Amino acid sequence: MGLPQLIQSRPQFGYLGALLVYLVAIVTYIGYNAFNQLLVGQTLHELIGVSETGSAMVFSLLAIFMAIVGYNSFHKIQRGLAFVMVAMMLALTIGLVVFMDVPGGQLALSDFNLNAFLAQFFVAAAYQLSWAIYVSDYSRYLPADVSVRASFWWTYLGAMIGGVWMMLIGAAAAALSPGQNLAAGLIMVGDMVFSGFGKTLVVISVLILITSAAQNFYGASITLLSIIDTIKTQTSTLLKRILAMVVVGSSAMLLAYVADENFVKEFGDFLAVLLYLFTPWTAINLVDFYAVRHGKYSISEIFNPNGIYGRWNWRGIGSYIVGFAVMLPFSNTGLYTGYFAEQLGGADISMPIGLAVSALVYLWLCRSQNIQSELTQVRALDINLKNGTAH
């Protein structure tokens, strides 16, 4: 479609209703960058003994500057660093498998705890779901002749393999370096492969985190501008883009500054909240694309506040509310434990329930919508786009 992922939510939620998704996305961008700042501050303190707070702030300023310079800048750097990081992670993985002995107790099933397993499983799922806001940053620039199936599978495999691989390495590193913080643990495990490898690994990781933070600031700023433009049409200017970048950057820096020593645990709770917020949206977005409208949307009408998708789409909003509400009794975070989660001994199974309920409710509500009539209008509505005369 050639559109940012969040704007594609307007057909399901309405022109104004999609603001709900925008707000969730901004929280995600800022939350991740606050964690990235603390992680980099911790890492640089371990490496060269500098102040954690000061280095975190410098990290953020560099990321903000890179985001202001432009989208292409951090993607070019990411592409180059990706090859370096993959090679280093392969070396670390081989070292973990061949040269290191994981404590036997780590692999014993006798102490298996279902609740702990489910907690980690759904944190991992939350991480993957929260990546949904980045998906079209890559897929929207593909040539028109690339199939939906190909773009789906390559996107999925990249996110899944990269995420699962890094999580497995992280789990192994934690098992081999008990009592260490994230940075010290990675340095210790890397140096087990060969001397100095751990520090080299974290230096490259910091460079990659700068580009990732730049991408988050960029995404958060255009999301903020999209919110403002949705409420009242704006003319895009460089000054507005810079101001938006400063607002989101300052928010992340403030959050990182006031965070306490328990931030890693709190970040886990943050991911859990994201899981609850993203689950209904993901279900609705996918069902609409694959089962309701089959990927056929009017690009021009998505940007029309009085168009065929309306300002508020009660079907999408209603399905979201129902799906979110159904998840609550099955949820378990540091903030709240639902009734059924308590009955299950603390196990959180809210995600699959929320996905299923949101998807089924939305599909059922769309039965009363004349989708065929809408789809017949799409080609005519976007005829100017094909002719290059749309405004």
Coordinates of C-alpha atoms in Angstrom, one line a residue:
M1 CA 0.0 0.0 0.0
G2 CA 3.0 2.3 0.4
L3 CA 1.7 3.7 3.8
P4 CA 2.9 3.8 7.4
Q5 CA 1.5 0.9 9.4
L6 CA -0.5 3.1 11.8
I7 CA -2.3 5.0 9.0
Q8 CA -3.5 1.7 7.7
S9 CA -5.6 1.3 10.8
R10 CA -8.0 4.0 9.6
P11 CA -10.2 1.7 7.6
Q12 CA -10.7 -0.5 10.7
F13 CA -11.0 2.2 13.4
G14 CA -11.9 5.4 11.4
Y15 CA -10.1 8.5 10.6
L16 CA -10.2 9.7 14.3
G17 CA -10.6 6.3 15.9
A18 CA -7.2 5.3 14.8
L19 CA -5.7 7.9 17.2
L20 CA -6.0 5.2 19.8
V21 CA -3.4 3.2 18.0
Y22 CA -1.2 6.3 17.5
L23 CA -1.1 6.9 21.2
V24 CA -0.1 3.3 22.0
A25 CA 2.7 3.6 19.4
I26 CA 4.1 6.7 20.9
V27 CA 4.2 5.1 24.3
T28 CA 6.0 2.1 22.7
Y29 CA 8.6 4.3 20.9
I30 CA 9.3 6.4 24.0
G31 CA 9.4 3.4 26.4
Y32 CA 11.8 1.4 24.3
N33 CA 14.1 4.4 24.0
A34 CA 14.1 5.1 27.7
F35 CA 15.2 1.5 28.2
N36 CA 17.8 1.8 25.5
Q37 CA 19.2 4.9 27.2
L38 CA 19.6 3.1 30.5
L39 CA 21.1 0.1 28.8
V40 CA 23.7 2.2 27.0
G41 CA 24.5 4.1 30.2
Q42 CA 25.0 0.9 32.0
T43 CA 27.2 -0.5 29.2
L44 CA 29.5 2.5 28.9
H45 CA 29.9 2.6 32.6
E46 CA 31.1 -1.0 32.6
L47 CA 33.4 -0.3 29.6
I48 CA 35.1 3.0 30.4
G49 CA 33.7 4.0 33.8
V50 CA 31.8 7.1 32.7
S51 CA 28.6 8.3 34.3
E52 CA 25.6 6.2 33.4
T53 CA 23.3 9.3 33.4
G54 CA 25.7 11.4 31.3
S55 CA 26.4 8.8 28.7
A56 CA 22.7 8.0 28.4
M57 CA 21.9 11.6 27.7
V58 CA 24.7 11.8 25.1
F59 CA 23.4 8.7 23.5
S60 CA 19.9 10.2 23.2
L61 CA 21.2 13.5 21.7
L62 CA 23.2 11.5 19.1
A63 CA 20.1 9.5 18.2
I64 CA 17.9 12.6 18.0
F65 CA 20.5 14.3 15.7
M66 CA 20.6 11.2 13.5
A67 CA 16.8 11.2 13.3
I68 CA 16.7 14.8 12.3
V69 CA 19.3 14.3 9.6
G70 CA 16.9 11.8 8.0
Y71 CA 15.4 8.4 7.6
N72 CA 17.9 7.2 5.0
S73 CA 20.9 8.0 7.2
F74 CA 20.2 5.5 10.0
H75 CA 18.9 2.9 7.6
K76 CA 22.2 3.0 5.6
I77 CA 24.2 2.7 8.9
Q78 CA 21.9 -0.1 10.1
R79 CA 22.5 -2.1 6.9
G80 CA 26.3 -1.9 7.3
L81 CA 26.3 -2.7 11.0
A82 CA 23.8 -5.6 10.5
F83 CA 26.4 -7.7 8.6
V84 CA 29.0 -7.0 11.3
M85 CA 26.6 -7.9 14.1
V86 CA 25.4 -11.1 12.4
A87 CA 29.0 -12.3 12.0
M88 CA 29.7 -11.5 15.7
M89 CA 26.6 -13.2 16.9
L90 CA 27.4 -16.3 14.9
A91 CA 30.8 -16.4 16.5
L92 CA 29.2 -16.0 19.9
T93 CA 26.6 -18.7 19.2
I94 CA 29.3 -21.1 18.0
G95 CA 31.3 -20.3 21.1
L96 CA 28.4 -20.9 23.4
V97 CA 27.6 -24.3 21.8
V98 CA 31.1 -25.6 21.3
F99 CA 33.2 -24.2 24.1
M100 CA 31.0 -23.6 27.1
D101 CA 29.3 -25.8 29.6
V102 CA 25.9 -24.4 30.7
P103 CA 25.2 -25.4 34.3
G104 CA 23.3 -28.7 34.4
G105 CA 20.6 -27.2 36.6
Q106 CA 19.7 -24.7 33.9
L107 CA 18.6 -27.6 31.5
A108 CA 16.9 -29.8 34.1
L109 CA 13.1 -30.1 33.8
S110 CA 12.6 -31.1 37.4
D111 CA 12.5 -27.5 38.4
F112 CA 10.3 -26.4 35.5
N113 CA 7.9 -23.7 36.5
L114 CA 4.9 -23.2 34.1
N115 CA 4.1 -19.7 35.4
A116 CA 7.6 -18.5 35.0
F117 CA 7.7 -20.1 31.5
L118 CA 4.5 -18.4 30.5
A119 CA 5.7 -15.1 31.9
Q120 CA 8.8 -15.2 29.7
F121 CA 6.9 -16.5 26.7
F122 CA 4.4 -13.6 26.8
V123 CA 7.1 -11.0 27.3
A124 CA 8.8 -12.4 24.2
A125 CA 5.4 -12.3 22.4
A126 CA 4.9 -8.7 23.5
Y127 CA 8.3 -7.8 22.1
Q128 CA 7.3 -9.3 18.7
L129 CA 3.9 -7.8 18.7
S130 CA 5.2 -4.3 19.6
W131 CA 7.4 -4.6 16.5
A132 CA 4.3 -4.4 14.3
I133 CA 4.5 -0.6 14.2
Y134 CA 7.8 -0.9 12.3
V135 CA 6.7 -3.4 9.7
S136 CA 5.7 -1.1 6.9
D137 CA 8.9 1.0 7.4
Y138 CA 10.4 -1.6 5.2
S139 CA 7.6 -3.3 3.2
R140 CA 6.0 -0.1 1.9
Y141 CA 9.1 0.6 -0.2
L142 CA 8.9 -2.7 -2.0
P143 CA 8.2 -2.8 -5.8
A144 CA 4.5 -3.2 -6.6
D145 CA 5.0 -6.6 -8.2
V146 CA 6.2 -8.1 -4.9
S147 CA 3.5 -10.4 -3.6
V148 CA 1.8 -10.0 -0.2
R149 CA 2.8 -13.6 0.7
A150 CA 6.5 -12.9 0.0
S151 CA 6.5 -9.6 2.0
F152 CA 4.7 -11.3 4.8
W153 CA 7.0 -14.3 5.1
W154 CA 10.3 -12.4 4.8
T155 CA 9.1 -9.8 7.3
Y156 CA 8.0 -12.6 9.7
L157 CA 11.1 -14.6 9.3
G158 CA 13.4 -11.6 9.9
A159 CA 11.5 -10.6 13.0
M160 CA 11.1 -14.1 14.4
I161 CA 14.5 -15.5 13.7
G162 CA 16.3 -12.3 14.8
G163 CA 14.1 -12.1 18.0
V164 CA 14.3 -15.7 18.9
W165 CA 18.0 -16.0 18.2
M166 CA 18.9 -12.9 20.4
M167 CA 16.6 -14.1 23.2
L168 CA 18.3 -17.5 23.2
I169 CA 21.7 -15.9 23.4
G170 CA 20.4 -13.6 26.2
A171 CA 19.1 -16.6 28.1
A172 CA 22.4 -18.4 27.8
A173 CA 24.4 -15.3 28.8
A174 CA 22.2 -14.9 31.9
A175 CA 22.7 -18.6 32.9
L176 CA 26.5 -18.2 32.5
S177 CA 26.8 -14.9 34.4
P178 CA 24.4 -15.0 37.4
G179 CA 24.2 -11.8 39.4
Q180 CA 25.6 -9.6 36.7
N181 CA 23.8 -6.8 35.0
L182 CA 23.1 -7.0 31.3
A183 CA 26.3 -5.3 30.1
A184 CA 28.6 -7.0 32.5
G185 CA 27.0 -10.4 31.7
L186 CA 27.5 -9.9 27.9
I187 CA 31.1 -8.9 28.3
M188 CA 31.8 -11.8 30.6
V189 CA 30.2 -14.3 28.2
G190 CA 31.9 -12.8 25.1
D191 CA 35.3 -13.0 26.8
M192 CA 34.7 -16.7 27.3
V193 CA 34.9 -17.1 23.6
F194 CA 38.2 -15.2 23.4
S195 CA 39.7 -12.3 25.3
G196 CA 38.4 -8.9 24.3
F197 CA 35.5 -10.3 22.3
G198 CA 32.9 -9.3 24.9
K199 CA 33.9 -5.6 24.9
T200 CA 34.0 -5.5 21.1
L201 CA 30.5 -7.0 21.0
V202 CA 29.0 -4.4 23.3
V203 CA 30.7 -1.5 21.5
I204 CA 29.0 -2.7 18.2
S205 CA 25.8 -3.2 20.1
V206 CA 25.9 0.4 21.4
L207 CA 26.4 1.7 17.8
I208 CA 23.4 -0.3 16.6
L209 CA 21.3 0.9 19.6
I210 CA 22.0 4.5 18.5
T211 CA 20.5 3.8 15.1
S212 CA 17.6 1.9 16.6
A213 CA 16.9 4.8 19.0
A214 CA 17.1 7.2 16.0
Q215 CA 14.4 5.1 14.3
N216 CA 12.3 5.2 17.4
F217 CA 12.6 8.9 17.7
Y218 CA 11.8 9.3 14.0
G219 CA 8.7 7.1 14.3
A220 CA 7.5 8.8 17.4
S221 CA 7.9 12.3 15.9
I222 CA 6.0 11.5 12.7
T223 CA 3.3 9.7 14.8
L224 CA 3.0 12.8 17.0
L225 CA 2.7 15.0 13.9
S226 CA 0.1 12.6 12.5
I227 CA -2.0 13.0 15.6
I228 CA -1.9 16.8 15.4
D229 CA -2.6 16.6 11.6
T230 CA -5.6 14.3 12.2
I231 CA -7.1 16.7 14.7
K232 CA -6.3 19.8 12.6
T233 CA -4.7 19.7 9.2
Q234 CA -1.1 21.0 9.3
T235 CA 1.4 22.0 6.7
S236 CA 4.6 20.1 7.2
T237 CA 7.7 22.2 7.9
L238 CA 11.3 21.4 9.0
L239 CA 10.7 23.4 12.2
K240 CA 7.7 21.3 13.2
R241 CA 9.5 18.1 12.5
I242 CA 12.4 19.2 14.7
L243 CA 10.1 20.4 17.5
A244 CA 8.3 17.0 17.4
M245 CA 11.6 15.3 17.6
V246 CA 12.6 17.4 20.6
V247 CA 9.3 16.6 22.4
V248 CA 9.5 12.9 22.1
G249 CA 13.3 12.9 22.7
S250 CA 12.9 14.9 25.9
S251 CA 10.1 12.6 27.1
A252 CA 12.3 9.5 26.7
M253 CA 15.2 11.2 28.4
L254 CA 13.0 12.3 31.3
L255 CA 11.6 8.8 31.7
A256 CA 15.1 7.3 31.8
Y257 CA 16.3 10.0 34.2
V258 CA 13.6 9.3 36.8
A259 CA 13.7 5.5 36.4
D260 CA 14.9 3.6 39.5
E261 CA 17.1 0.5 39.9
N262 CA 14.1 -1.8 39.3
F263 CA 13.6 -0.4 35.8
V264 CA 14.4 -3.8 34.2
K265 CA 11.5 -5.4 36.1
E266 CA 9.3 -2.3 35.4
F267 CA 10.3 -2.7 31.7
G268 CA 8.9 -6.2 31.8
D269 CA 5.6 -4.8 33.2
F270 CA 5.7 -2.2 30.4
L271 CA 6.1 -4.9 27.8
A272 CA 3.2 -6.8 29.4
V273 CA 1.0 -3.7 29.1
L274 CA 2.0 -3.3 25.5
L275 CA 1.0 -6.9 24.9
Y276 CA -2.5 -6.1 26.2
L277 CA -2.8 -3.0 24.1
F278 CA -1.3 -4.4 20.9
T279 CA -3.1 -7.8 20.9
P280 CA -6.6 -6.6 19.9
W281 CA -5.2 -4.2 17.4
T282 CA -3.0 -6.9 15.8
A283 CA -6.0 -9.3 15.5
I284 CA -8.3 -6.6 14.0
N285 CA -5.6 -5.4 11.6
L286 CA -4.8 -8.8 10.3
V287 CA -8.4 -10.0 10.0
D288 CA -9.4 -6.9 8.1
F289 CA -6.4 -7.2 5.7
Y290 CA -6.7 -11.0 5.0
A291 CA -10.3 -11.9 5.6
V292 CA -12.5 -8.8 5.3
R293 CA -11.0 -6.4 2.7
H294 CA -8.4 -8.8 1.3
G295 CA -5.8 -6.0 1.1
K296 CA -7.9 -3.7 -1.1
Y297 CA -8.1 -0.2 0.3
S298 CA -8.5 3.3 -1.2
I299 CA -5.3 5.2 -0.5
S300 CA -7.0 8.6 -1.1
E301 CA -9.9 7.8 1.2
I302 CA -7.6 6.8 4.1
F303 CA -6.5 10.5 4.1
N304 CA -10.1 11.8 3.7
P305 CA -11.7 12.6 7.1
N306 CA -15.1 12.5 5.5
G307 CA -14.4 9.5 3.3
I308 CA -15.8 6.0 3.0
Y309 CA -14.0 4.8 6.1
G310 CA -15.7 7.5 8.3
R311 CA -14.3 9.3 11.4
W312 CA -15.2 6.6 13.9
N313 CA -15.6 2.9 12.9
W314 CA -17.6 1.4 15.7
R315 CA -16.8 -2.1 14.5
G316 CA -13.1 -1.8 15.0
I317 CA -13.3 0.2 18.2
G318 CA -16.0 -2.1 19.7
S319 CA -13.9 -5.2 18.8
Y320 CA -10.9 -3.6 20.4
I321 CA -12.7 -2.8 23.6
V322 CA -14.3 -6.3 23.9
G323 CA -10.9 -8.0 23.2
F324 CA -9.1 -5.9 25.7
A325 CA -11.8 -6.3 28.4
V326 CA -11.8 -10.1 27.9
M327 CA -8.0 -10.2 28.4
L328 CA -8.0 -8.5 31.8
P329 CA -9.3 -11.5 34.0
F330 CA -6.6 -13.6 32.5
S331 CA -3.7 -11.1 32.8
N332 CA -1.0 -11.0 35.4
T333 CA 1.5 -8.1 35.8
G334 CA 3.2 -6.3 38.6
L335 CA 0.3 -3.8 38.3
Y336 CA -2.7 -6.1 38.3
T337 CA -3.6 -9.8 38.5
G338 CA -6.9 -11.0 37.1
Y339 CA -9.3 -13.4 38.7
F340 CA -8.7 -16.3 36.3
A341 CA -4.9 -15.7 36.4
E342 CA -5.1 -16.2 40.2
Q343 CA -7.1 -19.4 39.7
L344 CA -4.4 -20.6 37.3
G345 CA -1.7 -20.0 39.9
G346 CA -0.6 -16.8 38.3
A347 CA -0.3 -18.0 34.8
D348 CA -1.0 -15.3 32.2
I349 CA -2.8 -16.7 29.1
S350 CA -4.5 -13.4 28.1
M351 CA -2.8 -13.0 24.7
P352 CA -4.3 -16.0 22.8
I353 CA -7.7 -15.3 24.3
G354 CA -7.5 -11.6 23.3
L355 CA -6.3 -12.5 19.8
A356 CA -9.1 -15.0 19.3
V357 CA -11.9 -12.8 20.8
S358 CA -10.9 -9.6 19.0
A359 CA -10.6 -11.4 15.6
L360 CA -13.9 -13.2 15.9
V361 CA -15.9 -10.2 17.2
Y362 CA -14.5 -8.0 14.4
L363 CA -15.2 -10.7 11.8
W364 CA -18.8 -11.1 13.1
L365 CA -19.5 -7.3 13.2
C366 CA -18.2 -6.9 9.6
R367 CA -20.9 -9.3 8.4
S368 CA -23.4 -6.4 8.5
Q369 CA -21.0 -4.1 6.5
N370 CA -21.4 -4.0 2.7
I371 CA -17.8 -4.6 1.9
Q372 CA -18.4 -5.5 -1.8
S373 CA -20.0 -2.1 -2.4
E374 CA -17.0 -0.4 -0.8
L375 CA -14.5 -2.4 -2.8
T376 CA -16.2 -1.5 -6.1
Q377 CA -15.6 2.2 -5.2
V378 CA -11.9 1.7 -4.4
R379 CA -10.7 1.5 -8.0
A380 CA -12.6 4.6 -9.1
L381 CA -11.6 6.6 -6.0
D382 CA -7.9 6.0 -6.6
I383 CA -7.9 6.5 -10.3
N384 CA -6.1 9.8 -9.9
L385 CA -3.4 8.1 -7.9
K386 CA -2.6 5.8 -10.9
N387 CA -2.6 8.8 -13.2
G388 CA -0.3 10.7 -10.9
T389 CA -2.8 13.6 -10.5
A390 CA -4.0 13.1 -6.9
H391 CA -3.4 15.9 -4.4

